[in-house]
Amino acid sequence: MDVTGDLVLRPPEPSDAEPLHLLFRDPEVMRWIGDGRVRDLAYYEDFVHHQRELFHTKGYCFHTLCVEGRVAGFAGLHDWNAEWGPTGSVELGYRLGKRYWGRGIAFDAACRVLSGVPHLPLTAMIAVGNTRSERLALRLGFVAAESYRIPGGGEARCHRRGAGTGS
């Protein structure tokens, strides 16, 4: 767990599913995530359960991100296991509720995640057109690399950090 100032990163708890669902039911938040669909509460219950398992087996996961004592989203690492993209890589990911955008929270949280794995090669998959996330990845030391077609439409660019990327 990391606690600094008003931002806390901690392993997810079952009670996080409902606030995550409420934060991420906004279509604008989901615009750049996968197929852009807004998910139901059951999805976030499964998500939290999976992240808890990942934390206990691998030591990393998408940690719940709290700001000023409230769930604001998540940030952390997961195994990229989709059939498309950089399969087998470890990806840095984050998602915040809209009211937390533009405050430097994603950068701060990502820096904390990265400080725990300074030598681990990482990817960050970012939908083409998501300029805010792309700028953040570059600021974090990721380098734009190959692109992939997203099933169902669209394109994502893989950003890489560490081992052979020059960063």
GROMACS .gro file of N, CA and C in nm:
model
  501
    1MET      N    1   0.085  -0.118   0.000
    1MET     CA    2   0.000   0.000   0.000
    1MET      C    3   0.089   0.123   0.000
    2ASP      N    4   0.047   0.227  -0.070
    2ASP     CA    5   0.122   0.351  -0.078
    2ASP      C    6   0.030   0.464  -0.035
    3VAL      N    7   0.073   0.539   0.063
    3VAL     CA    8  -0.006   0.652   0.110
    3VAL      C    9   0.084   0.775   0.110
    4THR      N   10   0.052   0.873   0.032
    4THR     CA   11   0.124   0.999   0.030
    4THR      C   12   0.022   1.110   0.007
    5GLY      N   13   0.020   1.206   0.098
    5GLY     CA   14  -0.077   1.313   0.084
    5GLY      C   15  -0.219   1.260   0.084
    6ASP      N   16  -0.297   1.304  -0.013
    6ASP     CA   17  -0.438   1.263  -0.021
    6ASP      C   18  -0.461   1.149  -0.119
    7LEU      N   19  -0.355   1.090  -0.174
    7LEU     CA   20  -0.368   0.983  -0.272
    7LEU      C   21  -0.322   0.852  -0.210
    8VAL      N   22  -0.405   0.749  -0.221
    8VAL     CA   23  -0.374   0.617  -0.166
    8VAL      C   24  -0.390   0.514  -0.277
    9LEU      N   25  -0.290   0.426  -0.291
    9LEU     CA   26  -0.300   0.309  -0.378
    9LEU      C   27  -0.301   0.188  -0.286
   10ARG      N   28  -0.404   0.103  -0.298
   10ARG     CA   29  -0.413  -0.015  -0.212
   10ARG      C   30  -0.472  -0.131  -0.290
   11PRO      N   31  -0.445  -0.255  -0.245
   11PRO     CA   32  -0.508  -0.368  -0.311
   11PRO      C   33  -0.660  -0.352  -0.308
   12PRO      N   34  -0.729  -0.394  -0.412
   12PRO     CA   35  -0.874  -0.377  -0.416
   12PRO      C   36  -0.945  -0.461  -0.311
   13GLU      N   37  -1.059  -0.411  -0.268
   13GLU     CA   38  -1.146  -0.479  -0.173
   13GLU      C   39  -1.280  -0.502  -0.240
   14PRO      N   40  -1.354  -0.606  -0.200
   14PRO     CA   41  -1.485  -0.631  -0.262
   14PRO      C   42  -1.576  -0.508  -0.262
   15SER      N   43  -1.568  -0.426  -0.159
   15SER     CA   44  -1.655  -0.308  -0.151
   15SER      C   45  -1.620  -0.201  -0.255
   16ASP      N   46  -1.508  -0.217  -0.327
   16ASP     CA   47  -1.470  -0.119  -0.431
   16ASP      C   48  -1.552  -0.134  -0.558
   17ALA      N   49  -1.616  -0.248  -0.577
   17ALA     CA   50  -1.687  -0.273  -0.703
   17ALA      C   51  -1.794  -0.167  -0.730
   18GLU      N   52  -1.874  -0.135  -0.630
   18GLU     CA   53  -1.982  -0.039  -0.653
   18GLU      C   54  -1.931   0.101  -0.686
   19PRO      N   55  -1.836   0.158  -0.610
   19PRO     CA   56  -1.788   0.291  -0.651
   19PRO      C   57  -1.718   0.292  -0.787
   20LEU      N   58  -1.647   0.183  -0.821
   20LEU     CA   59  -1.586   0.177  -0.955
   20LEU      C   60  -1.694   0.177  -1.062
   21HIS      N   61  -1.798   0.099  -1.040
   21HIS     CA   62  -1.910   0.096  -1.136
   21HIS      C   63  -1.971   0.235  -1.153
   22LEU      N   64  -1.993   0.304  -1.043
   22LEU     CA   65  -2.053   0.437  -1.051
   22LEU      C   66  -1.961   0.536  -1.125
   23LEU      N   67  -1.830   0.528  -1.101
   23LEU     CA   68  -1.736   0.617  -1.168
   23LEU      C   69  -1.727   0.590  -1.318
   24PHE      N   70  -1.734   0.461  -1.354
   24PHE     CA   71  -1.707   0.421  -1.491
   24PHE      C   72  -1.833   0.396  -1.573
   25ARG      N   73  -1.948   0.437  -1.524
   25ARG     CA   74  -2.069   0.423  -1.605
   25ARG      C   75  -2.088   0.543  -1.698
   26ASP      N   76  -1.996   0.635  -1.693
   26ASP     CA   77  -1.997   0.754  -1.779
   26ASP      C   78  -1.936   0.716  -1.915
   27PRO      N   79  -2.013   0.726  -2.025
   27PRO     CA   80  -1.960   0.690  -2.157
   27PRO      C   81  -1.833   0.767  -2.194
   28GLU      N   82  -1.819   0.890  -2.145
   28GLU     CA   83  -1.698   0.966  -2.177
   28GLU      C   84  -1.575   0.904  -2.111
   29VAL      N   85  -1.590   0.850  -1.991
   29VAL     CA   86  -1.480   0.781  -1.923
   29VAL      C   87  -1.440   0.657  -2.001
   30MET      N   88  -1.539   0.586  -2.055
   30MET     CA   89  -1.515   0.458  -2.122
   30MET      C   90  -1.480   0.473  -2.270
   31ARG      N   91  -1.483   0.593  -2.321
   31ARG     CA   92  -1.463   0.618  -2.465
   31ARG      C   93  -1.340   0.549  -2.521
   32TRP      N   94  -1.229   0.552  -2.450
   32TRP     CA   95  -1.103   0.499  -2.501
   32TRP      C   96  -1.070   0.361  -2.446
   33ILE      N   97  -1.163   0.299  -2.376
   33ILE     CA   98  -1.137   0.170  -2.310
   33ILE      C   99  -1.200   0.058  -2.392
   34GLY      N  100  -1.116  -0.027  -2.450
   34GLY     CA  101  -1.165  -0.142  -2.526
   34GLY      C  102  -1.268  -0.103  -2.629
   35ASP      N  103  -1.386  -0.164  -2.619
   35ASP     CA  104  -1.493  -0.135  -2.715
   35ASP      C  105  -1.579  -0.017  -2.671
   36GLY      N  106  -1.543   0.047  -2.560
   36GLY     CA  107  -1.613   0.166  -2.513
   36GLY      C  108  -1.742   0.141  -2.438
   37ARG      N  109  -1.776   0.013  -2.420
   37ARG     CA  110  -1.903  -0.017  -2.353
   37ARG      C  111  -1.897   0.016  -2.204
   38VAL      N  112  -2.008   0.066  -2.153
   38VAL     CA  113  -2.026   0.084  -2.009
   38VAL      C  114  -2.066  -0.052  -1.954
   39ARG      N  115  -2.005  -0.093  -1.844
   39ARG     CA  116  -2.028  -0.226  -1.786
   39ARG      C  117  -2.120  -0.218  -1.665
   40ASP      N  118  -2.181  -0.332  -1.632
   40ASP     CA  119  -2.270  -0.338  -1.516
   40ASP      C  120  -2.191  -0.368  -1.389
   41LEU      N  121  -2.261  -0.365  -1.276
   41LEU     CA  122  -2.198  -0.387  -1.146
   41LEU      C  123  -2.131  -0.524  -1.139
   42ALA      N  124  -2.194  -0.626  -1.195
   42ALA     CA  125  -2.136  -0.761  -1.192
   42ALA      C  126  -1.998  -0.764  -1.257
   43TYR      N  127  -1.980  -0.686  -1.362
   43TYR     CA  128  -1.849  -0.679  -1.428
   43TYR      C  129  -1.743  -0.631  -1.328
   44TYR      N  130  -1.775  -0.526  -1.251
   44TYR     CA  131  -1.677  -0.472  -1.157
   44TYR      C  132  -1.659  -0.562  -1.036
   45GLU      N  133  -1.760  -0.639  -1.000
   45GLU     CA  134  -1.742  -0.739  -0.894
   45GLU      C  135  -1.641  -0.844  -0.941
   46ASP      N  136  -1.654  -0.891  -1.064
   46ASP     CA  137  -1.559  -0.987  -1.121
   46ASP      C  138  -1.420  -0.923  -1.136
   47PHE      N  139  -1.417  -0.798  -1.181
   47PHE     CA  140  -1.291  -0.725  -1.197
   47PHE      C  141  -1.214  -0.720  -1.065
   48VAL      N  142  -1.282  -0.679  -0.959
   48VAL     CA  143  -1.218  -0.669  -0.828
   48VAL      C  144  -1.168  -0.806  -0.782
   49HIS      N  145  -1.251  -0.908  -0.799
   49HIS     CA  146  -1.212  -1.043  -0.760
   49HIS      C  147  -1.085  -1.086  -0.835
   50HIS      N  148  -1.082  -1.062  -0.966
   50HIS     CA  149  -0.965  -1.098  -1.047
   50HIS      C  150  -0.841  -1.021  -1.003
   51GLN      N  151  -0.855  -0.893  -0.976
   51GLN     CA  152  -0.740  -0.812  -0.934
   51GLN      C  153  -0.687  -0.860  -0.799
   52ARG      N  154  -0.775  -0.900  -0.709
   52ARG     CA  155  -0.731  -0.954  -0.580
   52ARG      C  156  -0.652  -1.083  -0.600
   53GLU      N  157  -0.701  -1.169  -0.688
   53GLU     CA  158  -0.629  -1.294  -0.718
   53GLU      C  159  -0.492  -1.265  -0.779
   54LEU      N  160  -0.489  -1.171  -0.872
   54LEU     CA  161  -0.363  -1.134  -0.936
   54LEU      C  162  -0.264  -1.081  -0.833
   55PHE      N  163  -0.312  -0.998  -0.742
   55PHE     CA  164  -0.224  -0.942  -0.638
   55PHE      C  165  -0.166  -1.054  -0.551
   56HIS      N  166  -0.248  -1.151  -0.515
   56HIS     CA  167  -0.202  -1.259  -0.427
   56HIS      C  168  -0.111  -1.358  -0.499
   57THR      N  169  -0.125  -1.373  -0.631
   57THR     CA  170  -0.041  -1.469  -0.703
   57THR      C  171   0.083  -1.405  -0.766
   58LYS      N  172   0.070  -1.281  -0.814
   58LYS     CA  173   0.181  -1.216  -0.886
   58LYS      C  174   0.246  -1.103  -0.807
   59GLY      N  175   0.173  -1.048  -0.710
   59GLY     CA  176   0.226  -0.935  -0.634
   59GLY      C  177   0.195  -0.800  -0.697
   60TYR      N  178   0.124  -0.801  -0.809
   60TYR     CA  179   0.081  -0.676  -0.871
   60TYR      C  180  -0.062  -0.692  -0.921
   61CYS      N  181  -0.126  -0.578  -0.945
   61CYS     CA  182  -0.264  -0.576  -0.992
   61CYS      C  183  -0.299  -0.431  -1.024
   62PHE      N  184  -0.423  -0.409  -1.063
   62PHE     CA  185  -0.475  -0.273  -1.070
   62PHE      C  186  -0.521  -0.239  -0.928
   63HIS      N  187  -0.442  -0.156  -0.860
   63HIS     CA  188  -0.474  -0.116  -0.724
   63HIS      C  189  -0.587  -0.013  -0.725
   64THR      N  190  -0.668  -0.018  -0.623
   64THR     CA  191  -0.770   0.084  -0.606
   64THR      C  192  -0.699   0.215  -0.572
   65LEU      N  193  -0.740   0.320  -0.639
   65LEU     CA  194  -0.683   0.452  -0.621
   65LEU      C  195  -0.786   0.536  -0.546
   66CYS      N  196  -0.748   0.583  -0.428
   66CYS     CA  197  -0.837   0.667  -0.348
   66CYS      C  198  -0.778   0.807  -0.338
   67VAL      N  199  -0.863   0.906  -0.348
   67VAL     CA  200  -0.824   1.045  -0.334
   67VAL      C  201  -0.914   1.106  -0.227
   68GLU      N  202  -0.852   1.168  -0.128
   68GLU     CA  203  -0.927   1.231  -0.019
   68GLU      C  204  -1.026   1.133   0.043
   69GLY      N  205  -0.984   1.006   0.055
   69GLY     CA  206  -1.065   0.904   0.120
   69GLY      C  207  -1.173   0.840   0.034
   70ARG      N  208  -1.183   0.879  -0.092
   70ARG     CA  209  -1.287   0.825  -0.180
   70ARG      C  210  -1.224   0.749  -0.297
   71VAL      N  211  -1.289   0.640  -0.337
   71VAL     CA  212  -1.242   0.566  -0.454
   71VAL      C  213  -1.251   0.657  -0.576
   72ALA      N  214  -1.137   0.673  -0.645
   72ALA     CA  215  -1.129   0.762  -0.761
   72ALA      C  216  -1.102   0.686  -0.890
   73GLY      N  217  -1.068   0.556  -0.878
   73GLY     CA  218  -1.036   0.476  -0.995
   73GLY      C  219  -0.937   0.368  -0.958
   74PHE      N  220  -0.849   0.336  -1.053
   74PHE     CA  221  -0.745   0.236  -1.026
   74PHE      C  222  -0.619   0.271  -1.104
   75ALA      N  223  -0.509   0.213  -1.060
   75ALA     CA  224  -0.380   0.225  -1.130
   75ALA      C  225  -0.295   0.107  -1.089
   76GLY      N  226  -0.221   0.054  -1.185
   76GLY     CA  227  -0.134  -0.058  -1.153
   76GLY      C  228  -0.092  -0.135  -1.275
   77LEU      N  229  -0.062  -0.261  -1.254
   77LEU     CA  230  -0.009  -0.348  -1.357
   77LEU      C  231  -0.097  -0.470  -1.374
   78HIS      N  232  -0.101  -0.522  -1.496
   78HIS     CA  233  -0.168  -0.649  -1.521
   78HIS      C  234  -0.102  -0.717  -1.640
   79ASP      N  235  -0.129  -0.846  -1.653
   79ASP     CA  236  -0.076  -0.922  -1.766
   79ASP      C  237  -0.166  -0.899  -1.886
   80TRP      N  238  -0.106  -0.858  -1.998
   80TRP     CA  239  -0.184  -0.840  -2.121
   80TRP      C  240  -0.208  -0.978  -2.179
   81ASN      N  241  -0.333  -1.024  -2.173
   81ASN     CA  242  -0.364  -1.159  -2.220
   81ASN      C  243  -0.470  -1.163  -2.328
   82ALA      N  244  -0.498  -1.047  -2.388
   82ALA     CA  245  -0.591  -1.046  -2.500
   82ALA      C  246  -0.526  -1.117  -2.619
   83GLU      N  247  -0.608  -1.164  -2.711
   83GLU     CA  248  -0.556  -1.234  -2.829
   83GLU      C  249  -0.489  -1.139  -2.928
   84TRP      N  250  -0.507  -1.012  -2.911
   84TRP     CA  251  -0.443  -0.912  -2.996
   84TRP      C  252  -0.352  -0.827  -2.906
   85GLY      N  253  -0.260  -0.757  -2.965
   85GLY     CA  254  -0.172  -0.670  -2.887
   85GLY      C  255  -0.048  -0.743  -2.839
   86PRO      N  256   0.021  -0.685  -2.743
   86PRO     CA  257   0.149  -0.740  -2.696
   86PRO      C  258   0.128  -0.854  -2.596
   87THR      N  259   0.068  -0.962  -2.641
   87THR     CA  260   0.035  -1.075  -2.555
   87THR      C  261   0.157  -1.120  -2.476
   88GLY      N  262   0.137  -1.141  -2.347
   88GLY     CA  263   0.244  -1.186  -2.259
   88GLY      C  264   0.319  -1.073  -2.190
   89SER      N  265   0.292  -0.949  -2.228
   89SER     CA  266   0.361  -0.837  -2.165
   89SER      C  267   0.288  -0.798  -2.036
   90VAL      N  268   0.356  -0.719  -1.955
   90VAL     CA  269   0.294  -0.659  -1.836
   90VAL      C  270   0.262  -0.515  -1.873
   91GLU      N  271   0.137  -0.477  -1.852
   91GLU     CA  272   0.091  -0.344  -1.893
   91GLU      C  273   0.064  -0.255  -1.773
   92LEU      N  274   0.108  -0.130  -1.784
   92LEU     CA  275   0.068  -0.026  -1.691
   92LEU      C  276  -0.069   0.023  -1.735
   93GLY      N  277  -0.162   0.030  -1.642
   93GLY     CA  278  -0.294   0.081  -1.675
   93GLY      C  279  -0.349   0.166  -1.562
   94TYR      N  280  -0.441   0.252  -1.597
   94TYR     CA  281  -0.506   0.337  -1.498
   94TYR      C  282  -0.638   0.384  -1.557
   95ARG      N  283  -0.729   0.415  -1.471
   95ARG     CA  284  -0.857   0.475  -1.513
   95ARG      C  285  -0.910   0.554  -1.395
   96LEU      N  286  -0.952   0.675  -1.422
   96LEU     CA  287  -1.006   0.762  -1.319
   96LEU      C  288  -1.148   0.804  -1.355
   97GLY      N  289  -1.228   0.827  -1.252
   97GLY     CA  290  -1.357   0.889  -1.274
   97GLY      C  291  -1.335   1.031  -1.326
   98LYS      N  292  -1.428   1.080  -1.405
   98LYS     CA  293  -1.412   1.208  -1.474
   98LYS      C  294  -1.381   1.325  -1.380
   99ARG      N  295  -1.442   1.325  -1.262
   99ARG     CA  296  -1.419   1.439  -1.172
   99ARG      C  297  -1.275   1.446  -1.121
  100TYR      N  298  -1.195   1.341  -1.147
  100TYR     CA  299  -1.056   1.338  -1.103
  100TYR      C  300  -0.958   1.368  -1.216
  101TRP      N  301  -1.008   1.394  -1.335
  101TRP     CA  302  -0.923   1.424  -1.449
  101TRP      C  303  -0.858   1.562  -1.433
  102GLY      N  304  -0.742   1.580  -1.497
  102GLY     CA  305  -0.679   1.711  -1.507
  102GLY      C  306  -0.617   1.763  -1.379
  103ARG      N  307  -0.595   1.676  -1.281
  103ARG     CA  308  -0.539   1.720  -1.153
  103ARG      C  309  -0.402   1.658  -1.126
  104GLY      N  310  -0.345   1.586  -1.224
  104GLY     CA  311  -0.216   1.523  -1.204
  104GLY      C  312  -0.222   1.392  -1.127
  105ILE      N  313  -0.342   1.344  -1.100
  105ILE     CA  314  -0.359   1.223  -1.020
  105ILE      C  315  -0.309   1.100  -1.094
  106ALA      N  316  -0.341   1.087  -1.222
  106ALA     CA  317  -0.295   0.970  -1.299
  106ALA      C  318  -0.143   0.967  -1.305
  107PHE      N  319  -0.080   1.081  -1.326
  107PHE     CA  320   0.066   1.087  -1.330
  107PHE      C  321   0.125   1.046  -1.196
  108ASP      N  322   0.074   1.101  -1.088
  108ASP     CA  323   0.124   1.069  -0.954
  108ASP      C  324   0.108   0.920  -0.925
  109ALA      N  325  -0.010   0.866  -0.954
  109ALA     CA  326  -0.035   0.724  -0.928
  109ALA      C  327   0.056   0.636  -1.014
  110ALA      N  328   0.070   0.670  -1.142
  110ALA     CA  329   0.156   0.591  -1.231
  110ALA      C  330   0.302   0.596  -1.186
  111CYS      N  331   0.349   0.711  -1.141
  111CYS     CA  332   0.486   0.722  -1.091
  111CYS      C  333   0.507   0.630  -0.971
  112ARG      N  334   0.410   0.623  -0.884
  112ARG     CA  335   0.421   0.536  -0.767
  112ARG      C  336   0.425   0.389  -0.809
  113VAL      N  337   0.341   0.353  -0.906
  113VAL     CA  338   0.343   0.215  -0.955
  113VAL      C  339   0.479   0.185  -1.016
  114LEU      N  340   0.528   0.273  -1.102
  114LEU     CA  341   0.655   0.250  -1.171
  114LEU      C  342   0.773   0.246  -1.075
  115SER      N  343   0.767   0.321  -0.966
  115SER     CA  344   0.879   0.322  -0.870
  115SER      C  345   0.899   0.185  -0.806
  116GLY      N  346   0.795   0.103  -0.804
  116GLY     CA  347   0.806  -0.030  -0.746
  116GLY      C  348   0.860  -0.135  -0.841
  117VAL      N  349   0.871  -0.101  -0.969
  117VAL     CA  350   0.919  -0.197  -1.070
  117VAL      C  351   1.013  -0.126  -1.168
  118PRO      N  352   1.122  -0.065  -1.117
  118PRO     CA  353   1.205   0.019  -1.204
  118PRO      C  354   1.271  -0.052  -1.321
  119HIS      N  355   1.290  -0.183  -1.311
  119HIS     CA  356   1.362  -0.254  -1.418
  119HIS      C  357   1.273  -0.348  -1.498
  120LEU      N  358   1.145  -0.352  -1.468
  120LEU     CA  359   1.054  -0.442  -1.538
  120LEU      C  360   1.013  -0.381  -1.672
  121PRO      N  361   1.034  -0.450  -1.784
  121PRO     CA  362   0.984  -0.399  -1.912
  121PRO      C  363   0.831  -0.394  -1.909
  122LEU      N  364   0.776  -0.283  -1.951
  122LEU     CA  365   0.631  -0.263  -1.945
  122LEU      C  366   0.578  -0.213  -2.078
  123THR      N  367   0.449  -0.234  -2.097
  123THR     CA  368   0.377  -0.176  -2.209
  123THR      C  369   0.265  -0.088  -2.156
  124ALA      N  370   0.216  -0.002  -2.241
  124ALA     CA  371   0.095   0.077  -2.215
  124ALA      C  372   0.021   0.084  -2.348
  125MET      N  373  -0.095   0.021  -2.354
  125MET     CA  374  -0.175   0.021  -2.477
  125MET      C  375  -0.269   0.140  -2.472
  126ILE      N  376  -0.261   0.224  -2.575
  126ILE     CA  377  -0.339   0.347  -2.577
  126ILE      C  378  -0.409   0.360  -2.711
  127ALA      N  379  -0.540   0.380  -2.706
  127ALA     CA  380  -0.618   0.396  -2.829
  127ALA      C  381  -0.567   0.518  -2.905
  128VAL      N  382  -0.550   0.501  -3.035
  128VAL     CA  383  -0.509   0.613  -3.120
  128VAL      C  384  -0.616   0.722  -3.109
  129GLY      N  385  -0.574   0.843  -3.082
  129GLY     CA  386  -0.665   0.954  -3.061
  129GLY      C  387  -0.677   0.995  -2.916
  130ASN      N  388  -0.635   0.908  -2.824
  130ASN     CA  389  -0.640   0.940  -2.681
  130ASN      C  390  -0.512   1.016  -2.646
  131THR      N  391  -0.509   1.141  -2.686
  131THR     CA  392  -0.387   1.221  -2.675
  131THR      C  393  -0.345   1.246  -2.530
  132ARG      N  394  -0.441   1.257  -2.440
  132ARG     CA  395  -0.405   1.282  -2.299
  132ARG      C  396  -0.327   1.163  -2.242
  133SER      N  397  -0.375   1.042  -2.269
  133SER     CA  398  -0.303   0.924  -2.218
  133SER      C  399  -0.170   0.906  -2.289
  134GLU      N  400  -0.166   0.939  -2.417
  134GLU     CA  401  -0.039   0.928  -2.490
  134GLU      C  402   0.064   1.025  -2.433
  135ARG      N  403   0.024   1.148  -2.407
  135ARG     CA  404   0.117   1.245  -2.347
  135ARG      C  405   0.166   1.197  -2.211
  136LEU      N  406   0.075   1.138  -2.133
  136LEU     CA  407   0.113   1.087  -2.002
  136LEU      C  408   0.216   0.975  -2.015
  137ALA      N  409   0.192   0.881  -2.107
  137ALA     CA  410   0.286   0.770  -2.127
  137ALA      C  411   0.425   0.822  -2.166
  138LEU      N  412   0.430   0.917  -2.255
  138LEU     CA  413   0.558   0.974  -2.297
  138LEU      C  414   0.627   1.043  -2.180
  139ARG      N  415   0.550   1.114  -2.101
  139ARG     CA  416   0.605   1.182  -1.983
  139ARG      C  417   0.661   1.082  -1.881
  140LEU      N  418   0.603   0.962  -1.878
  140LEU     CA  419   0.647   0.857  -1.786
  140LEU      C  420   0.767   0.778  -1.840
  141GLY      N  421   0.812   0.812  -1.961
  141GLY     CA  422   0.929   0.746  -2.017
  141GLY      C  423   0.898   0.632  -2.113
  142PHE      N  424   0.773   0.617  -2.152
  142PHE     CA  425   0.736   0.516  -2.251
  142PHE      C  426   0.768   0.571  -2.390
  143VAL      N  427   0.793   0.479  -2.483
  143VAL     CA  428   0.824   0.514  -2.622
  143VAL      C  429   0.717   0.452  -2.710
  144ALA      N  430   0.659   0.532  -2.801
  144ALA     CA  431   0.559   0.479  -2.894
  144ALA      C  432   0.623   0.372  -2.981
  145ALA      N  433   0.556   0.259  -2.995
  145ALA     CA  434   0.609   0.146  -3.072
  145ALA      C  435   0.504   0.103  -3.175
  146GLU      N  436   0.478  -0.025  -3.182
  146GLU     CA  437   0.389  -0.079  -3.284
  146GLU      C  438   0.242  -0.048  -3.255
  147SER      N  439   0.160  -0.059  -3.360
  147SER     CA  440   0.016  -0.038  -3.349
  147SER      C  441  -0.057  -0.169  -3.376
  148TYR      N  442  -0.177  -0.179  -3.320
  148TYR     CA  443  -0.261  -0.298  -3.337
  148TYR      C  444  -0.403  -0.256  -3.370
  149ARG      N  445  -0.470  -0.335  -3.452
  149ARG     CA  446  -0.613  -0.316  -3.479
  149ARG      C  447  -0.689  -0.369  -3.359
  150ILE      N  448  -0.785  -0.293  -3.312
  150ILE     CA  449  -0.870  -0.335  -3.202
  150ILE      C  450  -0.986  -0.413  -3.261
  151PRO      N  451  -1.011  -0.536  -3.212
  151PRO     CA  452  -1.127  -0.610  -3.262
  151PRO      C  453  -1.254  -0.526  -3.245
  152GLY      N  454  -1.333  -0.519  -3.349
  152GLY     CA  455  -1.454  -0.438  -3.345
  152GLY      C  456  -1.432  -0.297  -3.396
  153GLY      N  457  -1.308  -0.263  -3.429
  153GLY     CA  458  -1.281  -0.131  -3.486
  153GLY      C  459  -1.184  -0.050  -3.403
  154GLY      N  460  -1.114   0.037  -3.469
  154GLY     CA  461  -1.019   0.123  -3.402
  154GLY      C  462  -0.878   0.068  -3.403
  155GLU      N  463  -0.789   0.146  -3.348
  155GLU     CA  464  -0.648   0.110  -3.346
  155GLU      C  465  -0.589   0.154  -3.212
  156ALA      N  466  -0.496   0.075  -3.161
  156ALA     CA  467  -0.425   0.109  -3.038
  156ALA      C  468  -0.275   0.106  -3.065
  157ARG      N  469  -0.206   0.198  -3.003
  157ARG     CA  470  -0.061   0.202  -3.016
  157ARG      C  471   0.000   0.149  -2.887
  158CYS      N  472   0.095   0.058  -2.904
  158CYS     CA  473   0.168   0.003  -2.790
  158CYS      C  474   0.284   0.097  -2.758
  159HIS      N  475   0.292   0.137  -2.633
  159HIS     CA  476   0.405   0.216  -2.584
  159HIS      C  477   0.487   0.124  -2.494
  160ARG      N  478   0.618   0.134  -2.504
  160ARG     CA  479   0.705   0.043  -2.429
  160ARG      C  480   0.802   0.121  -2.342
  161ARG      N  481   0.836   0.059  -2.230
  161ARG     CA  482   0.931   0.119  -2.135
  161ARG      C  483   1.022   0.009  -2.083
  162GLY      N  484   1.152   0.034  -2.085
  162GLY     CA  485   1.249  -0.063  -2.035
  162GLY      C  486   1.295  -0.157  -2.144
  163ALA      N  487   1.386  -0.246  -2.110
  163ALA     CA  488   1.443  -0.351  -2.195
  163ALA      C  489   1.433  -0.326  -2.344
  164GLY      N  490   1.533  -0.263  -2.399
  164GLY     CA  491   1.542  -0.248  -2.544
  164GLY      C  492   1.464  -0.133  -2.603
  165THR      N  493   1.403  -0.048  -2.520
  165THR     CA  494   1.326   0.063  -2.576
  165THR      C  495   1.404   0.193  -2.572
  166GLY      N  496   1.518   0.190  -2.506
  166GLY     CA  497   1.595   0.313  -2.493
  166GLY      C  498   1.550   0.397  -2.376
  167SER      N  499   1.453   0.348  -2.299
  167SER     CA  500   1.408   0.425  -2.182
  167SER      C  501   1.442   0.353  -2.054
   0.00000   0.00000   0.00000
